[in-house]
Amino acid sequence: MTTVTLSYPLAMARTGERVRIVGLGGGRNLDRRLSDLGLAVGCAIRVVQNQMTGPMIVAVHESRVGLGMGMAQKMTVEPMDE
């Protein structure tokens, strides 16, 4: 039996949702910048605020990071089981 995992851009995640990063598609410089912020493939994050317009805020480790929608659109995530 195979399991289908739904992945989608981080920009589509709802406030309060816990997700895991499964892909970064922004090029070498953006990928390095996100990794320096602690946002690497395999990392679990929680969406603190996403109003679908303007920047969003995510919690990673013990920090909060603000991301523009362009950056969030280039990050692929999948939902985590609660």
Short mmCIF file of C-alpha atoms in Angstrom, two decimals:
data_model
loop_
_atom_site.label_atom_id
_atom_site.label_comp_id
_atom_site.label_asym_id
_atom_site.label_seq_id
_atom_site.Cartn_x
_atom_site.Cartn_y
_atom_site.Cartn_z
CA MET A 1 0.00 0.00 0.00
CA THR A 2 1.40 3.41 -0.93
CA THR A 3 0.91 6.60 1.02
CA VAL A 4 0.23 9.80 -0.88
CA THR A 5 1.66 12.91 0.76
CA LEU A 6 0.21 16.25 -0.18
CA SER A 7 2.73 19.04 -0.55
CA TYR A 8 2.01 22.68 -1.28
CA PRO A 9 3.72 26.10 -1.09
CA LEU A 10 4.24 27.49 2.41
CA ALA A 11 2.28 30.57 1.32
CA MET A 12 -0.87 28.39 1.31
CA ALA A 13 -0.47 27.15 4.91
CA ARG A 14 -3.03 28.39 7.43
CA THR A 15 -2.32 30.21 10.68
CA GLY A 16 -1.60 27.69 13.46
CA GLU A 17 -0.71 24.87 11.05
CA ARG A 18 2.41 22.75 11.70
CA VAL A 19 4.28 21.78 8.55
CA ARG A 20 7.58 20.22 7.49
CA ILE A 21 9.72 21.75 4.75
CA VAL A 22 10.20 19.26 1.89
CA GLY A 23 11.70 21.51 -0.78
CA LEU A 24 13.32 24.86 -1.47
CA GLY A 25 13.03 26.17 -5.00
CA GLY A 26 14.48 29.64 -4.88
CA GLY A 27 17.97 29.17 -6.25
CA ARG A 28 21.29 28.90 -4.48
CA ASN A 29 21.29 32.34 -2.79
CA LEU A 30 17.73 32.14 -1.45
CA ASP A 31 18.20 28.53 -0.33
CA ARG A 32 21.35 29.54 1.61
CA ARG A 33 19.60 32.54 3.13
CA LEU A 34 16.67 30.41 4.30
CA SER A 35 19.02 27.74 5.68
CA ASP A 36 20.90 30.42 7.62
CA LEU A 37 17.56 31.38 9.21
CA GLY A 38 16.99 27.75 10.25
CA LEU A 39 14.53 27.01 7.44
CA ALA A 40 16.08 23.93 5.83
CA VAL A 41 14.60 20.83 4.20
CA GLY A 42 13.26 18.51 6.91
CA CYS A 43 12.71 21.32 9.42
CA ALA A 44 9.37 21.47 11.27
CA ILE A 45 7.78 24.91 11.50
CA ARG A 46 4.53 26.43 12.75
CA VAL A 47 2.69 29.21 10.93
CA VAL A 48 2.16 32.01 13.45
CA GLN A 49 0.47 34.44 11.08
CA ASN A 50 -0.65 34.21 7.47
CA GLN A 51 -3.25 36.64 6.21
CA MET A 52 -2.59 35.58 2.58
CA THR A 53 -1.45 39.12 1.78
CA GLY A 54 1.78 40.73 2.89
CA PRO A 55 4.45 38.97 4.92
CA MET A 56 3.82 35.87 7.02
CA ILE A 57 5.40 34.87 10.33
CA VAL A 58 6.60 31.35 11.10
CA ALA A 59 8.05 29.82 14.27
CA VAL A 60 11.20 27.78 13.79
CA HIS A 61 13.02 26.33 16.82
CA GLU A 62 12.70 29.10 19.44
CA SER A 63 12.56 32.00 16.96
CA ARG A 64 10.03 33.83 14.82
CA VAL A 65 10.88 34.62 11.20
CA GLY A 66 9.04 36.99 8.87
CA LEU A 67 8.86 35.87 5.23
CA GLY A 68 7.57 37.69 2.20
CA MET A 69 5.00 35.88 0.08
CA GLY A 70 7.55 35.48 -2.75
CA MET A 71 9.88 33.52 -0.46
CA ALA A 72 7.01 31.52 1.03
CA GLN A 73 5.77 30.60 -2.44
CA LYS A 74 9.15 29.00 -3.25
CA MET A 75 9.15 26.76 -0.17
CA THR A 76 7.30 23.43 -0.48
CA VAL A 77 5.84 21.97 2.72
CA GLU A 78 3.71 19.05 3.82
CA PRO A 79 1.37 18.91 6.84
CA MET A 80 2.57 17.22 10.01
CA ASP A 81 0.48 14.80 12.03
CA GLU A 82 -0.58 16.39 15.29
#
